[in-house]
């Protein structure tokens, strides 16, 4: 199985500052069709996960442009510029290239 | 608006069975792959099973292969997960999710809790 490794596991951030989440996969996530199926999810406390970004860098509808995704191959990043209180939660990366699809262990964003 | 409503969770003894349902509304059900994903208490996410709109194939994680069966009824806009031979480590919140393609999950339900305990 593809192992997704996220870092850090905990990320304390001051309101208004930026946050950066890292996700690395144990093998390339480039699929035979040329796409890279790497998604990012946000799970606020007590809520279901919500997809923020799909195929590395495409924001889902309604996701603020403060959220951006980048990366390629095995190394990916989610960035939040100007963190707000509503951004608190756990952020997961997920690969949808190789079955079984796998998630990272999550990074918990908290406000300093 | 898009709604995915899971039901059927509860307390079951080890070795028992449960059938989860997911009622979909607010979108064209047959345009989407559907999946089951679970989250053990205080833990991360595990993608369990997927099925395309035409049910031409199904996928299962090794942890549930041979014990769980995914199915869908497009006429009823519903997704199901038949869970047999349940074990304590199956205790989790079970989410259904839709996706435009296999391996995508753009909308999730609120989840249903399954507890396997004597």
mmCIF file of C-alpha atoms in Angstrom:
data_model
loop_
_atom_site.group_PDB
_atom_site.id
_atom_site.type_symbol
_atom_site.label_atom_id
_atom_site.label_comp_id
_atom_site.label_asym_id
_atom_site.label_seq_id
_atom_site.Cartn_x
_atom_site.Cartn_y
_atom_site.Cartn_z
ATOM 1 C CA UNK A 1 0.000 0.000 0.000
ATOM 2 C CA UNK A 2 1.065 3.591 -0.603
ATOM 3 C CA UNK A 3 2.072 5.201 2.675
ATOM 4 C CA UNK A 4 1.191 8.866 3.060
ATOM 5 C CA UNK A 5 3.337 10.688 5.607
ATOM 6 C CA UNK A 6 2.243 14.092 6.848
ATOM 7 C CA UNK A 7 4.265 16.605 8.824
ATOM 8 C CA UNK A 8 4.140 18.163 11.245
ATOM 9 C CA UNK A 9 1.529 16.268 13.260
ATOM 10 C CA UNK A 10 0.650 19.445 15.150
ATOM 11 C CA UNK A 11 0.836 22.988 13.830
ATOM 12 C CA UNK A 12 0.275 25.937 16.172
ATOM 13 C CA UNK A 13 -0.285 29.127 14.198
ATOM 14 C CA UNK A 14 -1.047 32.729 15.108
ATOM 15 C CA UNK A 15 -4.237 34.165 13.635
ATOM 16 C CA UNK A 16 -3.479 35.992 10.415
ATOM 17 C CA UNK A 17 -0.243 34.117 9.820
ATOM 18 C CA UNK A 18 0.275 31.423 7.205
ATOM 19 C CA UNK A 19 0.325 27.639 7.684
ATOM 20 C CA UNK A 20 2.039 25.002 5.593
ATOM 21 C CA UNK A 21 1.284 21.277 5.633
ATOM 22 C CA UNK A 22 3.550 18.673 4.081
ATOM 23 C CA UNK A 23 2.516 15.326 2.632
ATOM 24 C CA UNK A 24 4.861 12.741 1.132
ATOM 25 C CA UNK A 25 3.904 9.509 -0.577
ATOM 26 C CA UNK A 26 5.937 6.292 -0.649
ATOM 27 C CA UNK A 27 5.611 6.128 -4.433
ATOM 28 C CA UNK A 28 4.733 8.429 -7.280
ATOM 29 C CA UNK A 29 1.095 9.479 -7.455
ATOM 30 C CA UNK A 30 1.130 10.139 -11.206
ATOM 31 C CA UNK A 31 -1.511 7.921 -12.791
ATOM 32 C CA UNK A 32 -1.320 6.414 -16.265
ATOM 33 C CA UNK A 33 -3.692 9.123 -17.560
ATOM 34 C CA UNK A 34 -1.184 11.791 -16.554
ATOM 35 C CA UNK A 35 -3.188 13.078 -13.610
ATOM 36 C CA UNK A 36 -1.967 13.119 -10.024
ATOM 37 C CA UNK A 37 -4.749 12.132 -7.651
ATOM 38 C CA UNK A 38 -3.706 13.863 -4.466
ATOM 39 C CA UNK A 39 -6.447 15.515 -2.426
ATOM 40 C CA UNK A 40 -6.599 17.523 0.792
ATOM 41 C CA UNK A 41 -9.382 17.328 3.370
ATOM 42 C CA UNK A 42 -10.254 19.448 6.379
ATOM 43 C CA UNK A 43 -12.015 17.936 9.384
ATOM 44 C CA UNK A 44 -13.242 20.483 11.869
ATOM 45 C CA UNK A 45 -13.935 19.266 15.417
ATOM 46 C CA UNK A 46 -17.080 17.140 15.515
ATOM 47 C CA UNK A 47 -17.648 17.350 11.758
ATOM 48 C CA UNK A 48 -17.283 15.118 8.721
ATOM 49 C CA UNK A 49 -14.295 15.647 6.482
ATOM 50 C CA UNK A 50 -14.628 18.246 3.746
ATOM 51 C CA UNK A 51 -12.577 18.166 0.586
ATOM 52 C CA UNK A 52 -10.627 21.357 -0.030
ATOM 53 C CA UNK A 53 -8.302 20.521 -2.923
ATOM 54 C CA UNK A 54 -8.295 17.794 -5.550
ATOM 55 C CA UNK A 55 -5.702 16.699 -8.111
ATOM 56 C CA UNK A 56 -2.957 18.530 -6.205
ATOM 57 C CA UNK A 57 -4.045 22.108 -6.766
ATOM 58 C CA UNK A 58 -7.715 22.524 -7.796
ATOM 59 C CA UNK A 59 -9.846 24.130 -5.117
ATOM 60 C CA UNK A 60 -13.332 22.773 -4.523
ATOM 61 C CA UNK A 61 -16.297 25.098 -4.952
ATOM 62 C CA UNK A 62 -16.731 27.421 -1.986
ATOM 63 C CA UNK A 63 -13.203 26.950 -0.658
ATOM 64 C CA UNK A 64 -11.572 30.310 0.059
ATOM 65 C CA UNK A 65 -8.606 31.229 -2.097
ATOM 66 C CA UNK A 66 -6.548 31.397 1.121
ATOM 67 C CA UNK A 67 -6.137 27.650 0.572
ATOM 68 C CA UNK A 68 -3.706 26.466 -2.096
ATOM 69 C CA UNK A 69 -2.163 23.138 -3.031
ATOM 70 C CA UNK A 70 1.048 22.374 -4.848
ATOM 71 C CA UNK A 71 3.532 19.620 -5.479
ATOM 72 C CA UNK A 72 4.298 16.764 -7.801
ATOM 73 C CA UNK A 73 5.348 13.136 -7.840
ATOM 74 C CA UNK A 74 5.716 12.239 -4.175
ATOM 75 C CA UNK A 75 5.950 15.602 -2.437
ATOM 76 C CA UNK A 76 2.942 17.825 -1.821
ATOM 77 C CA UNK A 77 2.029 20.921 0.188
ATOM 78 C CA UNK A 78 -1.145 22.603 1.384
ATOM 79 C CA UNK A 79 -0.834 26.246 2.350
ATOM 80 C CA UNK A 80 -3.232 28.491 4.188
ATOM 81 C CA UNK A 81 -2.468 32.168 4.008
ATOM 82 C CA UNK A 82 -3.907 34.334 6.748
ATOM 83 C CA UNK A 83 -5.181 31.614 9.109
ATOM 84 C CA UNK A 84 -8.608 32.262 10.607
ATOM 85 C CA UNK A 85 -10.218 30.758 13.702
ATOM 86 C CA UNK A 86 -12.561 28.636 11.553
ATOM 87 C CA UNK A 87 -9.547 26.846 10.051
ATOM 88 C CA UNK A 88 -8.916 24.913 13.279
ATOM 89 C CA UNK A 89 -9.097 21.178 12.731
ATOM 90 C CA UNK A 90 -7.223 18.234 11.292
ATOM 91 C CA UNK A 91 -5.979 18.275 7.709
ATOM 92 C CA UNK A 92 -5.537 15.040 5.787
ATOM 93 C CA UNK A 93 -3.921 14.326 2.460
ATOM 94 C CA UNK A 94 -5.200 11.382 0.456
ATOM 95 C CA UNK A 95 -3.988 9.567 -2.634
ATOM 96 C CA UNK A 96 -6.530 8.267 -5.124
ATOM 97 C CA UNK A 97 -4.037 6.916 -7.651
ATOM 98 C CA UNK A 98 -3.250 3.451 -6.301
ATOM 99 C CA UNK A 99 -5.783 1.098 -4.739
ATOM 100 C CA UNK A 100 -6.207 0.926 -1.788
ATOM 101 C CA UNK A 101 -6.596 4.675 -1.558
ATOM 102 C CA UNK A 102 -4.823 5.891 1.530
ATOM 103 C CA UNK A 103 -4.815 8.892 3.831
ATOM 104 C CA UNK A 104 -2.059 10.529 5.769
ATOM 105 C CA UNK A 105 -2.260 10.463 9.544
ATOM 106 C CA UNK A 106 -3.364 14.091 9.664
ATOM 107 C CA UNK A 107 -1.953 17.410 10.847
ATOM 108 C CA UNK A 108 -3.782 19.191 13.635
ATOM 109 C CA UNK A 109 -3.967 22.952 13.161
ATOM 110 C CA UNK A 110 -4.408 24.923 16.342
ATOM 111 C CA UNK A 111 -4.335 28.601 17.174
ATOM 112 C CA UNK A 112 -1.491 29.851 19.374
ATOM 113 C CA UNK B 1 -28.535 20.732 -1.877
ATOM 114 C CA UNK B 2 -26.440 17.592 -1.758
ATOM 115 C CA UNK B 3 -27.345 15.305 1.111
ATOM 116 C CA UNK B 4 -25.889 11.964 2.104
ATOM 117 C CA UNK B 5 -27.582 10.420 5.108
ATOM 118 C CA UNK B 6 -26.107 7.266 6.637
ATOM 119 C CA UNK B 7 -28.122 4.972 8.878
ATOM 120 C CA UNK B 8 -27.980 1.487 10.332
ATOM 121 C CA UNK B 9 -25.153 1.869 12.808
ATOM 122 C CA UNK B 10 -25.338 0.643 16.364
ATOM 123 C CA UNK B 11 -23.973 -1.771 18.923
ATOM 124 C CA UNK B 12 -23.271 -5.313 17.748
ATOM 125 C CA UNK B 13 -21.464 -8.264 19.290
ATOM 126 C CA UNK B 14 -18.271 -9.659 17.779
ATOM 127 C CA UNK B 15 -19.137 -12.014 14.945
ATOM 128 C CA UNK B 16 -22.409 -10.215 14.285
ATOM 129 C CA UNK B 17 -23.695 -8.413 11.210
ATOM 130 C CA UNK B 18 -25.014 -4.969 10.327
ATOM 131 C CA UNK B 19 -26.237 -3.349 7.147
ATOM 132 C CA UNK B 20 -25.495 0.316 6.657
ATOM 133 C CA UNK B 21 -27.495 2.470 4.281
ATOM 134 C CA UNK B 22 -26.760 5.828 2.712
ATOM 135 C CA UNK B 23 -29.657 7.821 1.249
ATOM 136 C CA UNK B 24 -28.578 10.317 -1.382
ATOM 137 C CA UNK B 25 -30.445 13.407 -2.542
ATOM 138 C CA UNK B 26 -29.856 16.723 -4.244
ATOM 139 C CA UNK B 27 -27.810 15.335 -7.132
ATOM 140 C CA UNK B 28 -28.015 12.787 -9.935
ATOM 141 C CA UNK B 29 -26.993 9.625 -8.123
ATOM 142 C CA UNK B 30 -26.111 7.756 -11.300
ATOM 143 C CA UNK B 31 -23.484 10.371 -12.205
ATOM 144 C CA UNK B 32 -21.305 9.406 -9.250
ATOM 145 C CA UNK B 33 -19.063 6.720 -7.890
ATOM 146 C CA UNK B 34 -19.882 5.995 -4.244
ATOM 147 C CA UNK B 35 -17.609 4.884 -1.443
ATOM 148 C CA UNK B 36 -17.491 3.925 2.217
ATOM 149 C CA UNK B 37 -14.775 5.392 4.423
ATOM 150 C CA UNK B 38 -14.413 4.874 8.152
ATOM 151 C CA UNK B 39 -12.761 6.550 11.109
ATOM 152 C CA UNK B 40 -12.025 4.695 14.316
ATOM 153 C CA UNK B 41 -12.534 6.776 17.499
ATOM 154 C CA UNK B 42 -9.805 9.388 17.740
ATOM 155 C CA UNK B 43 -8.018 7.949 14.702
ATOM 156 C CA UNK B 44 -7.490 8.718 11.043
ATOM 157 C CA UNK B 45 -9.413 7.813 7.915
ATOM 158 C CA UNK B 46 -9.541 4.475 6.105
ATOM 159 C CA UNK B 47 -11.034 4.079 2.617
ATOM 160 C CA UNK B 48 -12.934 0.784 2.689
ATOM 161 C CA UNK B 49 -14.802 0.227 -0.536
ATOM 162 C CA UNK B 50 -15.894 1.820 -3.807
ATOM 163 C CA UNK B 51 -18.518 1.131 -6.459
ATOM 164 C CA UNK B 52 -19.120 2.878 -9.793
ATOM 165 C CA UNK B 53 -22.521 4.083 -10.951
ATOM 166 C CA UNK B 54 -23.093 0.933 -13.016
ATOM 167 C CA UNK B 55 -21.921 -1.476 -10.274
ATOM 168 C CA UNK B 56 -19.661 -3.145 -12.841
ATOM 169 C CA UNK B 57 -16.949 -3.655 -10.231
ATOM 170 C CA UNK B 58 -16.323 -3.194 -6.557
ATOM 171 C CA UNK B 59 -13.169 -2.518 -4.588
ATOM 172 C CA UNK B 60 -12.378 -3.492 -1.006
ATOM 173 C CA UNK B 61 -9.596 -2.771 1.402
ATOM 174 C CA UNK B 62 -7.849 -5.908 2.637
ATOM 175 C CA UNK B 63 -9.121 -5.216 6.163
ATOM 176 C CA UNK B 64 -12.728 -5.863 5.075
ATOM 177 C CA UNK B 65 -12.395 -8.047 1.988
ATOM 178 C CA UNK B 66 -14.536 -11.162 2.276
ATOM 179 C CA UNK B 67 -16.522 -9.743 5.198
ATOM 180 C CA UNK B 68 -18.090 -6.546 3.814
ATOM 181 C CA UNK B 69 -20.138 -6.106 0.634
ATOM 182 C CA UNK B 70 -20.868 -2.778 -1.031
ATOM 183 C CA UNK B 71 -23.923 -2.346 -3.250
ATOM 184 C CA UNK B 72 -26.145 0.381 -4.602
ATOM 185 C CA UNK B 73 -29.727 0.740 -5.787
ATOM 186 C CA UNK B 74 -29.879 3.526 -8.337
ATOM 187 C CA UNK B 75 -33.679 3.429 -8.417
ATOM 188 C CA UNK B 76 -33.715 4.239 -4.695
ATOM 189 C CA UNK B 77 -30.678 6.599 -4.764
ATOM 190 C CA UNK B 78 -29.145 4.454 -2.061
ATOM 191 C CA UNK B 79 -25.798 2.944 -1.182
ATOM 192 C CA UNK B 80 -25.340 0.000 1.163
ATOM 193 C CA UNK B 81 -22.631 -1.758 3.131
ATOM 194 C CA UNK B 82 -23.349 -5.262 4.388
ATOM 195 C CA UNK B 83 -20.948 -5.998 7.227
ATOM 196 C CA UNK B 84 -20.501 -9.578 8.441
ATOM 197 C CA UNK B 85 -18.142 -11.242 10.921
ATOM 198 C CA UNK B 86 -17.671 -7.944 12.732
ATOM 199 C CA UNK B 87 -14.648 -7.515 14.993
ATOM 200 C CA UNK B 88 -13.781 -5.064 17.727
ATOM 201 C CA UNK B 89 -11.418 -3.220 15.377
ATOM 202 C CA UNK B 90 -14.351 -2.478 13.057
ATOM 203 C CA UNK B 91 -15.603 -0.007 15.663
ATOM 204 C CA UNK B 92 -15.696 3.326 13.866
ATOM 205 C CA UNK B 93 -17.793 6.074 12.344
ATOM 206 C CA UNK B 94 -18.697 4.976 8.836
ATOM 207 C CA UNK B 95 -19.081 7.653 6.167
ATOM 208 C CA UNK B 96 -20.494 7.371 2.700
ATOM 209 C CA UNK B 97 -19.018 9.683 0.105
ATOM 210 C CA UNK B 98 -19.651 10.493 -3.530
ATOM 211 C CA UNK B 99 -17.094 11.161 -6.237
ATOM 212 C CA UNK B 100 -17.012 11.998 -9.938
ATOM 213 C CA UNK B 101 -14.419 9.285 -10.435
ATOM 214 C CA UNK B 102 -13.062 6.319 -8.516
ATOM 215 C CA UNK B 103 -10.824 7.642 -5.791
ATOM 216 C CA UNK B 104 -12.601 10.946 -5.334
ATOM 217 C CA UNK B 105 -14.760 12.000 -2.394
ATOM 218 C CA UNK B 106 -16.111 15.491 -2.883
ATOM 219 C CA UNK B 107 -19.039 15.199 -0.476
ATOM 220 C CA UNK B 108 -19.407 13.152 2.712
ATOM 221 C CA UNK B 109 -22.334 12.224 4.891
ATOM 222 C CA UNK B 110 -22.435 12.918 8.617
ATOM 223 C CA UNK B 111 -21.479 9.339 9.448
ATOM 224 C CA UNK B 112 -22.996 6.505 11.450
ATOM 225 C CA UNK B 113 -21.284 4.947 14.469
ATOM 226 C CA UNK B 114 -20.735 1.202 14.591
ATOM 227 C CA UNK B 115 -19.611 -0.237 17.910
ATOM 228 C CA UNK B 116 -18.525 -3.873 18.092
ATOM 229 C CA UNK B 117 -18.383 -5.001 21.694
ATOM 230 C CA UNK B 118 -19.480 -7.928 23.851
#
